[in-house]
Tab-separated table of C-alpha atoms and ligand atoms in Angstrom:
chain	number	residue	atom	x	y	z
A	91	MET	CA	135.295	46.493	181.874
A	92	GLY	CA	135.408	42.848	183.696
A	93	ALA	CA	131.788	41.135	184.605
A	94	ALA	CA	131.499	42.070	188.382
A	95	ALA	CA	132.452	45.578	187.749
A	96	LEU	CA	129.492	45.790	184.500
A	97	LEU	CA	126.967	44.314	187.794
A	98	GLU	CA	127.849	46.759	190.080
A	99	GLN	CA	126.421	49.840	187.677
A	100	ASN	CA	122.926	50.505	189.004
A	101	GLN	CA	120.909	50.153	185.921
A	102	ARG	CA	121.553	46.226	184.889
A	103	ALA	CA	118.483	44.635	183.684
A	104	ALA	CA	117.141	41.457	185.038
A	105	VAL	CA	114.854	38.432	184.226
A	106	LEU	CA	112.129	39.255	187.053
A	107	ALA	CA	109.424	36.558	185.827
A	108	ILE	CA	109.017	33.336	183.780
A	109	GLY	CA	106.223	31.596	182.582
A	110	THR	CA	105.974	28.567	179.745
A	111	ALA	CA	102.936	26.756	177.729
A	112	ASN	CA	102.137	23.592	175.642
A	113	PRO	CA	99.360	22.462	173.751
A	114	ALA	CA	97.598	20.098	175.638
A	115	ASN	CA	97.636	17.365	172.466
A	116	CYS	CA	100.964	15.010	173.510
A	117	VAL	CA	102.393	12.775	171.477
A	118	LEU	CA	105.027	9.998	173.068
A	119	GLN	CA	108.580	9.518	170.970
A	120	ASP	CA	108.356	6.101	170.761
A	121	GLU	CA	104.871	5.978	169.191
A	122	PHE	CA	105.746	9.077	166.956
A	123	PRO	CA	106.813	7.425	163.990
A	124	ASP	CA	103.841	5.355	163.955
A	125	TRP	CA	101.433	8.177	164.346
A	126	TYR	CA	103.257	10.212	162.020
A	127	PHE	CA	103.452	7.630	158.995
A	128	ARG	CA	99.549	7.169	159.993
A	129	VAL	CA	98.065	10.695	159.596
A	130	THR	CA	100.472	11.666	156.750
A	131	ARG	CA	99.407	8.276	154.844
A	132	SER	CA	102.594	7.405	154.412
A	133	GLU	CA	102.485	3.570	155.263
A	134	HIS	CA	103.684	2.906	152.101
A	135	HIS	CA	107.497	4.295	152.565
A	136	PRO	CA	108.318	1.437	154.977
A	137	THR	CA	112.630	2.542	154.579
A	138	LEU	CA	111.839	6.267	155.761
A	139	LYS	CA	109.525	4.990	158.707
A	140	ALA	CA	112.343	2.836	159.685
A	141	LYS	CA	114.934	5.559	159.656
A	142	MET	CA	112.620	7.798	161.714
A	143	LYS	CA	112.699	4.946	164.134
A	144	ARG	CA	116.349	5.324	164.566
A	145	ILE	CA	116.220	9.253	164.741
A	146	CYS	CA	113.567	9.051	166.862
A	147	GLU	CA	115.797	6.553	169.034
A	148	LYS	CA	118.088	8.454	169.355
A	149	SER	CA	116.688	11.614	169.875
A	150	GLY	CA	116.745	12.046	173.572
A	151	ILE	CA	113.626	13.377	173.588
A	152	ARG	CA	110.685	10.946	175.032
A	153	LYS	CA	107.425	13.469	174.481
A	154	ARG	CA	106.684	16.476	172.069
A	155	HIS	CA	103.141	18.408	172.449
A	156	PHE	CA	101.468	19.516	169.146
A	157	HIS	CA	98.571	21.972	168.305
A	158	LEU	CA	98.265	20.027	164.952
A	159	THR	CA	95.759	16.979	165.627
A	160	GLU	CA	95.143	14.054	163.189
A	161	GLU	CA	91.475	15.691	162.612
A	162	MET	CA	93.173	18.910	161.732
A	163	ILE	CA	95.445	17.246	159.251
A	164	GLY	CA	92.549	15.131	158.014
A	165	SER	CA	90.504	17.901	156.905
A	166	HIS	CA	93.768	19.634	154.950
A	167	PRO	CA	94.871	17.309	152.253
A	168	GLU	CA	97.192	20.182	151.124
A	169	LEU	CA	99.271	20.111	154.372
A	170	LEU	CA	100.377	16.271	152.658
A	171	ASP	CA	101.097	17.528	149.620
A	172	ARG	CA	104.452	19.341	149.397
A	173	PRO	CA	104.141	20.892	145.988
A	174	LEU	CA	100.386	22.148	146.685
A	175	PRO	CA	100.274	25.656	147.871
A	176	SER	CA	99.513	25.652	151.461
A	177	LEU	CA	100.770	28.537	153.071
A	178	SER	CA	97.617	30.077	153.359
A	179	ALA	CA	95.818	27.215	155.202
A	180	LEU	CA	99.061	26.813	157.321
A	181	LEU	CA	99.070	30.326	158.663
A	182	ARG	CA	94.736	30.209	159.340
A	183	ILE	CA	95.740	27.542	161.246
A	184	THR	CA	98.138	29.354	163.150
A	185	ALA	CA	96.304	32.398	163.658
A	186	ASP	CA	94.351	31.799	166.530
A	187	ALA	CA	96.454	29.091	168.062
A	188	LEU	CA	99.837	31.233	168.502
A	189	PRO	CA	98.390	33.949	170.160
A	190	GLU	CA	96.559	31.638	172.363
A	191	LEU	CA	99.506	29.817	173.470
A	192	ALA	CA	101.727	32.663	173.899
A	193	ALA	CA	98.743	34.709	176.116
A	194	ALA	CA	99.090	31.050	178.201
A	195	ALA	CA	102.773	31.298	178.862
A	196	ALA	CA	102.804	35.299	179.334
A	197	GLU	CA	99.736	34.962	181.726
A	198	LYS	CA	101.964	32.707	184.049
A	199	ALA	CA	104.741	35.238	183.920
A	200	ILE	CA	102.788	38.231	184.721
A	201	ALA	CA	101.333	36.289	187.333
A	202	GLU	CA	104.728	35.004	189.229
A	203	TRP	CA	105.603	38.890	188.894
A	204	GLY	CA	102.955	40.182	190.910
A	205	ARG	CA	102.013	43.754	188.865
A	206	PRO	CA	99.298	44.401	186.922
A	207	ALA	CA	99.525	43.655	183.180
A	208	THR	CA	99.091	47.063	182.643
A	209	ASP	CA	102.304	48.029	184.132
A	210	ILE	CA	104.084	46.498	181.113
A	211	THR	CA	105.090	48.951	178.673
A	212	HIS	CA	107.005	47.133	175.679
A	213	LEU	CA	105.647	43.635	174.154
A	214	ILE	CA	108.323	41.707	171.921
A	215	LEU	CA	107.099	38.705	170.436
A	216	SER	CA	109.343	36.211	168.275
A	217	THR	CA	107.898	33.358	166.395
A	218	ASN	CA	108.696	31.586	163.307
A	219	SER	CA	105.215	30.128	163.025
A	220	SER	CA	103.813	33.688	161.266
A	221	GLY	CA	104.267	36.720	159.054
A	222	GLY	CA	102.039	39.704	158.009
A	223	VAL	CA	100.974	42.676	160.146
A	224	PRO	CA	98.740	43.323	162.260
A	225	GLY	CA	100.703	40.581	163.427
A	226	PRO	CA	100.018	38.122	166.567
A	227	ASP	CA	101.282	40.675	169.002
A	228	VAL	CA	98.046	42.765	168.539
A	229	ARG	CA	95.714	39.948	169.712
A	230	LEU	CA	98.281	38.413	172.680
A	231	ALA	CA	98.541	42.122	173.650
A	232	ALA	CA	94.231	42.240	173.756
A	233	LEU	CA	93.740	38.494	175.253
A	234	LEU	CA	96.398	39.950	178.010
A	235	GLY	CA	94.976	43.531	178.896
A	236	LEU	CA	97.773	45.339	177.963
A	237	ARG	CA	97.511	49.120	177.507
A	238	PRO	CA	96.971	50.106	173.612
A	239	THR	CA	100.086	52.137	174.318
A	240	VAL	CA	102.430	49.103	174.978
A	241	GLN	CA	104.969	49.659	172.393
A	242	ARG	CA	104.893	46.442	170.354
A	243	THR	CA	108.166	44.753	168.421
A	244	THR	CA	107.513	41.513	166.243
A	245	LEU	CA	110.631	39.315	164.919
A	246	TYR	CA	109.732	36.705	162.702
A	247	LEU	CA	111.639	33.621	161.233
A	248	HIS	CA	115.106	33.658	163.247
A	249	GLY	CA	115.224	29.933	163.479
A	250	CYS	CA	116.042	28.477	166.623
A	251	SER	CA	117.879	31.601	168.185
A	252	ALA	CA	114.289	33.464	167.743
A	253	GLY	CA	113.919	33.239	171.923
A	254	ALA	CA	117.788	34.310	172.356
A	255	ALA	CA	117.305	37.158	170.033
A	256	VAL	CA	114.424	38.539	172.546
A	257	PHE	CA	116.591	39.125	175.415
A	258	PRO	CA	119.516	41.816	174.110
A	259	ILE	CA	116.633	43.940	172.541
A	260	ALA	CA	114.829	43.885	176.039
A	261	LYS	CA	117.939	44.485	177.785
A	262	ASP	CA	118.833	47.715	176.032
A	263	LEU	CA	114.903	48.940	176.527
A	264	ALA	CA	114.988	48.241	180.261
A	265	GLU	CA	118.937	49.737	181.102
A	266	ASN	CA	117.130	52.769	178.783
A	267	ASP	CA	114.405	53.662	181.095
A	268	ASP	CA	114.146	52.250	184.679
A	269	ARG	CA	110.321	52.652	184.505
A	270	ALA	CA	110.115	50.235	181.546
A	271	ARG	CA	108.801	46.601	182.077
A	272	VAL	CA	109.208	44.523	178.620
A	273	LEU	CA	107.217	41.583	178.412
A	274	VAL	CA	108.759	38.996	175.767
A	275	VAL	CA	107.230	35.992	174.296
A	276	CYS	CA	108.552	33.343	172.017
A	277	ALA	CA	105.663	30.878	170.907
A	278	GLU	CA	106.015	28.385	168.256
A	279	THR	CA	103.752	26.054	166.599
A	280	ILE	CA	105.467	23.278	163.889
A	281	VAL	CA	102.501	23.492	161.662
A	282	ILE	CA	103.781	25.723	159.558
A	283	GLY	CA	106.813	23.262	158.654
A	284	PHE	CA	104.348	20.191	158.621
A	285	GLY	CA	104.551	18.102	155.317
A	286	ALA	CA	105.036	14.097	154.906
A	287	PRO	CA	108.077	12.665	154.463
A	288	ASP	CA	109.750	12.747	151.082
A	289	GLU	CA	112.689	10.461	149.751
A	290	ALA	CA	113.901	13.924	148.430
A	291	ASN	CA	114.104	15.826	151.635
A	292	PRO	CA	115.898	13.343	154.431
A	293	ASN	CA	116.238	16.762	156.127
A	294	GLY	CA	112.352	16.147	156.792
A	295	LEU	CA	112.954	13.601	159.005
A	296	VAL	CA	114.973	14.997	161.190
A	297	VAL	CA	112.993	18.011	161.486
A	298	ASN	CA	109.386	16.000	162.115
A	299	SER	CA	111.479	14.089	164.852
A	300	LEU	CA	112.663	16.619	166.656
A	301	PHE	CA	110.615	19.653	166.702
A	302	GLY	CA	107.129	20.457	168.728
A	303	ASP	CA	105.304	23.540	169.923
A	304	GLY	CA	105.768	25.885	173.042
A	305	ALA	CA	105.497	29.427	174.076
A	306	GLY	CA	107.859	31.208	176.349
A	307	ALA	CA	107.721	34.251	178.068
A	308	ALA	CA	109.696	36.253	180.443
A	309	ILE	CA	109.389	40.182	181.986
A	310	ILE	CA	112.693	42.149	181.949
A	311	GLY	CA	113.359	45.315	183.626
A	312	ALA	CA	116.374	47.255	185.399
A	313	GLY	CA	116.623	50.179	188.114
A	314	PRO	CA	115.023	50.048	190.967
A	315	VAL	CA	112.763	46.889	191.411
A	316	ALA	CA	108.940	47.544	193.010
A	317	ALA	CA	108.528	45.859	196.475
A	318	VAL	CA	106.788	42.409	195.070
A	319	GLU	CA	109.562	41.957	192.180
A	320	ARG	CA	112.306	39.475	192.512
A	321	PRO	CA	115.301	39.332	189.897
A	322	ILE	CA	116.160	35.977	188.795
A	323	PHE	CA	119.217	36.253	186.637
A	324	HIS	CA	120.865	39.809	185.896
A	325	MET	CA	121.683	40.226	182.450
A	326	VAL	CA	125.512	41.278	182.307
A	327	SER	CA	126.472	41.452	178.753
A	328	SER	CA	125.018	40.219	175.264
A	329	SER	CA	126.819	39.289	172.086
A	330	GLN	CA	126.488	37.818	168.888
A	331	SER	CA	128.779	36.149	166.437
A	332	THR	CA	127.950	34.450	162.671
A	333	LEU	CA	130.617	31.949	161.995
A	334	PRO	CA	131.375	32.608	158.414
A	335	ARG	CA	130.710	30.409	155.650
A	336	THR	CA	127.945	29.026	157.138
A	337	GLU	CA	124.842	30.309	155.376
A	338	PRO	CA	123.974	27.171	153.650
A	339	ALA	CA	124.502	25.050	156.859
A	340	VAL	CA	121.136	25.959	158.416
A	341	TRP	CA	118.145	28.289	156.734
A	342	VAL	CA	114.622	28.589	157.357
A	343	ARG	CA	112.607	29.997	154.356
A	344	LEU	CA	108.664	31.077	153.970
A	345	GLY	CA	107.356	29.547	150.807
A	346	GLU	CA	104.184	28.718	149.048
A	347	SER	CA	104.074	25.507	150.657
A	348	GLY	CA	105.088	26.631	154.581
A	349	LEU	CA	108.325	27.020	156.174
A	350	GLY	CA	111.042	25.465	154.206
A	351	TYR	CA	114.007	24.274	155.965
A	352	ASN	CA	117.800	23.016	155.927
A	353	LEU	CA	119.476	21.281	158.694
A	354	SER	CA	123.157	20.437	157.174
A	355	ALA	CA	124.127	16.917	158.941
A	356	GLU	CA	127.518	18.626	159.590
A	357	LEU	CA	126.076	20.779	162.085
A	358	PRO	CA	127.195	18.959	165.337
A	359	ALA	CA	130.668	18.891	164.059
A	360	LEU	CA	130.477	22.732	163.008
A	361	VAL	CA	129.548	23.553	166.384
A	362	ARG	CA	132.415	21.125	167.801
A	363	SER	CA	135.126	23.300	165.989
A	364	SER	CA	133.721	26.428	166.089
A	365	ILE	CA	131.909	27.182	169.923
A	366	GLU	CA	135.017	27.488	172.280
A	367	LYS	CA	136.096	30.268	169.815
A	368	CYS	CA	133.144	32.017	170.014
A	369	LEU	CA	132.745	31.873	173.780
A	370	VAL	CA	136.223	33.026	174.732
A	371	ASP	CA	135.732	36.368	172.405
A	372	ALA	CA	132.242	36.979	174.130
A	373	LEU	CA	133.370	36.103	177.708
A	374	ALA	CA	137.304	36.935	177.565
A	375	PRO	CA	136.536	40.862	178.012
A	376	LEU	CA	134.627	40.038	180.908
A	377	GLY	CA	137.364	37.935	182.685
A	378	LEU	CA	135.258	34.594	182.338
A	379	ALA	CA	136.520	33.001	179.642
A	380	ALA	CA	137.726	29.638	181.240
A	381	GLY	CA	139.339	30.449	184.227
A	382	ALA	CA	139.961	28.488	187.390
A	383	GLY	CA	138.054	25.298	186.611
A	384	GLY	CA	137.294	26.077	183.151
A	385	TRP	CA	133.693	26.221	181.482
A	386	ASN	CA	132.461	23.843	184.060
A	387	SER	CA	132.904	26.918	186.685
A	388	LEU	CA	130.024	28.618	185.179
A	389	PHE	CA	126.475	27.214	184.772
A	390	TRP	CA	124.629	26.889	181.140
A	391	ALA	CA	121.614	27.818	179.985
A	392	MET	CA	121.773	26.006	176.513
A	393	HIS	CA	119.260	25.656	173.606
A	394	PRO	CA	119.088	21.741	172.930
A	395	GLY	CA	118.923	21.916	168.881
A	396	GLY	CA	119.035	18.130	169.095
A	397	ARG	CA	120.989	15.911	171.175
A	398	ALA	CA	123.774	15.696	169.109
A	399	ILE	CA	124.398	19.389	169.331
A	400	LEU	CA	124.440	19.135	173.213
A	401	ASP	CA	126.611	16.475	172.855
A	402	SER	CA	129.226	18.729	171.069
A	403	TYR	CA	128.991	21.445	173.434
A	404	GLU	CA	129.870	19.135	175.812
A	405	ALA	CA	132.829	17.892	173.949
A	406	ALA	CA	133.883	20.993	172.670
A	407	LEU	CA	134.234	22.810	176.052
A	408	GLY	CA	134.894	19.920	178.345
A	409	LEU	CA	131.722	20.175	180.299
A	410	GLU	CA	131.125	17.436	183.249
A	411	PRO	CA	128.306	15.336	182.951
A	412	GLY	CA	125.010	17.531	184.419
A	413	LYS	CA	126.312	21.024	183.417
A	414	LEU	CA	123.471	20.460	180.277
A	415	ALA	CA	121.166	18.729	182.554
A	416	ALA	CA	118.391	21.665	182.073
A	417	SER	CA	119.194	21.690	178.649
A	418	ARG	CA	118.901	17.847	178.216
A	419	HIS	CA	115.794	17.921	180.533
A	420	VAL	CA	113.743	20.190	178.638
A	421	LEU	CA	114.512	18.259	174.973
A	422	GLY	CA	113.534	15.058	176.973
A	423	GLN	CA	110.096	16.477	177.825
A	424	TYR	CA	108.987	18.698	174.888
A	425	GLY	CA	111.835	18.536	171.613
A	426	ASN	CA	113.272	21.572	169.770
A	427	MET	CA	110.620	24.152	170.208
A	428	LEU	CA	112.619	26.438	168.272
A	429	GLY	CA	113.083	29.900	169.895
A	430	ALA	CA	110.819	28.967	172.908
A	431	THR	CA	112.944	26.473	174.323
A	432	ILE	CA	115.390	28.571	175.706
A	433	ILE	CA	113.093	30.246	178.011
A	434	PHE	CA	112.101	26.325	179.168
A	435	VAL	CA	115.544	26.213	179.765
A	436	LEU	CA	116.262	29.061	181.605
A	437	ASP	CA	113.153	28.343	183.646
A	438	GLU	CA	114.777	24.923	184.488
A	439	VAL	CA	117.812	26.420	185.224
A	440	ARG	CA	116.492	28.615	187.862
A	441	ARG	CA	114.164	25.603	189.361
A	442	ARG	CA	117.338	23.344	189.646
A	443	ARG	CA	119.053	26.279	191.104
A	444	GLN	CA	116.119	27.030	193.565
A	445	GLY	CA	115.159	23.486	194.422
A	446	GLY	CA	118.496	22.830	195.632
A	447	ASP	CA	118.494	20.298	192.250
A	448	ALA	CA	121.576	21.931	190.397
A	449	GLY	CA	124.243	20.023	192.436
A	450	GLY	CA	127.569	21.606	191.985
A	451	ASP	CA	126.381	23.913	189.935
A	452	VAL	CA	124.552	26.447	192.520
A	453	ALA	CA	127.954	27.564	193.549
A	454	CYS	CA	128.346	28.786	190.025
A	455	GLU	CA	127.118	32.868	190.540
A	456	TRP	CA	127.962	33.698	186.638
A	457	GLY	CA	126.457	31.739	183.856
A	458	VAL	CA	125.918	31.871	180.089
A	459	MET	CA	122.578	31.528	177.558
A	460	LEU	CA	123.247	30.390	174.029
A	461	ALA	CA	121.352	29.417	171.586
A	462	LEU	CA	122.306	29.015	167.601
A	463	GLY	CA	120.153	29.875	164.920
A	464	PRO	CA	120.565	30.473	160.906
A	465	GLY	CA	123.516	32.156	159.919
A	466	LEU	CA	124.988	29.921	161.586
A	467	THR	CA	124.321	33.183	164.121
A	468	VAL	CA	125.645	32.621	168.043
A	469	GLU	CA	123.603	34.659	170.275
A	470	THR	CA	125.134	34.720	173.938
A	471	MET	CA	124.231	36.394	176.932
A	472	VAL	CA	126.070	36.516	180.248
A	473	LEU	CA	124.156	35.423	183.402
A	474	HIS	CA	124.465	36.341	186.869
A	475	ALA	CA	122.219	34.331	189.493
A	476	ALA	CA	120.435	37.079	191.596
A	477	GLY	CA	120.769	35.898	195.502
A	478	SER	CA	124.277	34.701	194.457
A	479	ARG	CA	125.952	37.854	196.176
A	480	ASP	CA	124.689	41.112	197.700
A	481	GLU	CA	122.421	42.599	195.221
A	482	LYS	CA	122.892	46.532	194.648
B	1539	LIG	C1	103.936	17.138	163.838
B	1539	LIG	C2	105.320	16.624	163.436
B	1539	LIG	C3	106.360	17.993	163.523
B	1539	LIG	C4	106.472	18.561	162.338
B	1539	LIG	C5	107.917	19.673	162.747
B	1539	LIG	C6	107.641	20.951	161.305
B	1539	LIG	C7	108.889	21.610	161.872
B	1539	LIG	C8	109.200	22.977	161.665
B	1539	LIG	C9	110.054	23.828	161.960
B	1539	LIG	C10	111.242	23.966	160.996
B	1539	LIG	C11	112.840	24.226	161.546
B	1539	LIG	C12	113.742	24.508	160.831
B	1539	LIG	C13	115.063	24.211	161.236
B	1539	LIG	C14	115.598	25.658	162.068
B	1539	LIG	C15	116.106	25.407	163.309
B	1539	LIG	C16	117.999	26.037	163.420
B	1539	LIG	C17	118.131	26.245	164.774
B	1539	LIG	C18	118.432	25.190	165.190
B	1539	LIG	O1	118.150	24.310	166.452
B	1539	LIG	S1	120.056	24.089	164.588
B	1539	LIG	C19	119.989	22.698	165.361
B	1539	LIG	C20	118.770	21.691	164.935
B	1539	LIG	N1	119.235	20.354	165.442
B	1539	LIG	C21	119.709	19.854	164.643
B	1539	LIG	O2	120.252	19.981	163.770
B	1539	LIG	C22	119.844	17.965	165.022
B	1539	LIG	C23	121.043	17.300	165.330
B	1539	LIG	N2	121.566	16.300	165.160
B	1539	LIG	C24	120.964	15.420	166.297
B	1539	LIG	O3	120.502	15.586	167.361
B	1539	LIG	C25	121.229	14.264	165.887
B	1539	LIG	O4	122.165	13.667	164.739
B	1539	LIG	C26	119.945	13.221	165.777
B	1539	LIG	C27	119.292	12.893	166.855
B	1539	LIG	C28	119.294	13.354	164.599
B	1539	LIG	C29	120.183	11.692	164.986
B	1539	LIG	O5	121.507	10.747	166.084
B	1539	LIG	P1	122.753	10.559	166.225
B	1539	LIG	O6	123.022	10.098	167.175
B	1539	LIG	O7	123.143	11.501	164.937
B	1539	LIG	O8	122.515	9.143	165.212
B	1539	LIG	P2	122.815	8.532	163.647
B	1539	LIG	O9	124.025	8.872	163.303
B	1539	LIG	O10	122.795	6.892	164.192
B	1539	LIG	O11	121.933	8.862	162.676
B	1539	LIG	C30	120.355	8.666	162.844
B	1539	LIG	C31	120.335	8.920	161.025
B	1539	LIG	O12	119.597	10.301	160.804
B	1539	LIG	C32	120.320	10.906	160.227
B	1539	LIG	N3	120.640	12.473	160.230
B	1539	LIG	C33	121.513	12.951	161.196
B	1539	LIG	N4	121.277	14.015	160.938
B	1539	LIG	C34	120.685	14.432	159.930
B	1539	LIG	C35	120.170	15.555	159.100
B	1539	LIG	N5	120.873	16.939	159.484
B	1539	LIG	N6	119.905	15.296	157.959
B	1539	LIG	C36	119.469	14.042	157.253
B	1539	LIG	N7	119.269	12.750	158.184
B	1539	LIG	C37	120.294	13.301	159.443
B	1539	LIG	C38	121.575	10.095	159.608
B	1539	LIG	O13	122.206	10.003	158.165
B	1539	LIG	C39	121.151	8.631	159.795
B	1539	LIG	O14	120.400	7.587	158.651
B	1539	LIG	P3	120.542	6.278	159.060
B	1539	LIG	O15	122.151	6.117	158.871
B	1539	LIG	O16	120.282	5.668	160.226
B	1539	LIG	O17	119.894	5.981	157.703
């Protein structure tokens, strides 16, 4: 069935509201190497610091926000000594911060939605920054005043696709019951992966140069919308693809010293060589694959894993300059906030479309939300911008 026919069906789920939040503590990217090598007491590694400066200069990031402060690092020596078991300390630091950050984003989404928090029927929380039950979702539900009967689901450790992974679940829940209103929240604090520079871990310099803290929330519902509800994007179709033999390229694992990770330097090239086929597989059945105007006839909400990843998307798909402006803007303002980033990008795409700042993209009624995670897993959601045509 084509995308337009799918949209005609009554029960298509839509994003009804979006909210985002970041911790107040902000570090400018061009000051970050000085800050990082000072707080980790690593000034005796000038070669590593020079390399971090080169990475930061090429990152496309202007600033990032962190819950972690110099004072916290000073009072937790185990954070600086990677071989020391520090997972418990890291989880303790995150335990209070994560629900508060998640609640700040969710409160904005609920305010925009216009209905009481007690009308939320489902809560899906996704994060790489915690582990265990009862989890941060319970505290989040209490902070928001959700009903005790709200149906909670938590996803842990989906890497950078942690945010994109909640949308297909919310879509299915909403389309199964038109009274459902699903609050999805993705909150990340990089405390859990923080560590001092280490010659044996060149990846660590890249990770510490790119990642930051943030939370994004959205409310999803299908069927007849209440008078106050305003659909932003209809979610037409979701798909997930795992690229064969790429498991070693990117991984995230909890260990005694917090979050362990690998980011292959080959990742931008891997993306360039494989992303178009993934998109053709996901979009061709809907009649949307590279039609007239090619991939430029769609609007894009791409997860900005890093500047080089966005460059790879652009090159592989022949995208015109400006097609990924929302993703580049979010990367510049906040860095890569793992799963939360995609919700910021969705919000920025919406803001640009509504504010007349989307250039030729305003004419693009169909779009794609895309995020890459460990696996390598490509999460794709076909979107239809509400208001582009008469809504059913
Ligand atoms: C408070 C602090 C913060 C704490 C943070 C804690 C974080 C915890 C969270 C953990 C997260 C775990 C990851 C899971 C994410 C999976 C999902 C994704 O988004 S997947 C997507 C995730 N994002 C990505 O994978 C990032 C994609 N990459 C990029 O965006 C760019 O390559 C760049 C911005 C890093 C550099 O710009 P570019 O134009 O390429 O510039 P150049 O070519 O000139 O290189 C400069 C130097 O960098 C070197 N180098 C490069 N790559 C690597 C590497 N992987 N490895 C090692 N080194 C690397 C390169 O060798 C060179 O060294 P040198 O010759 O100068 O000595």
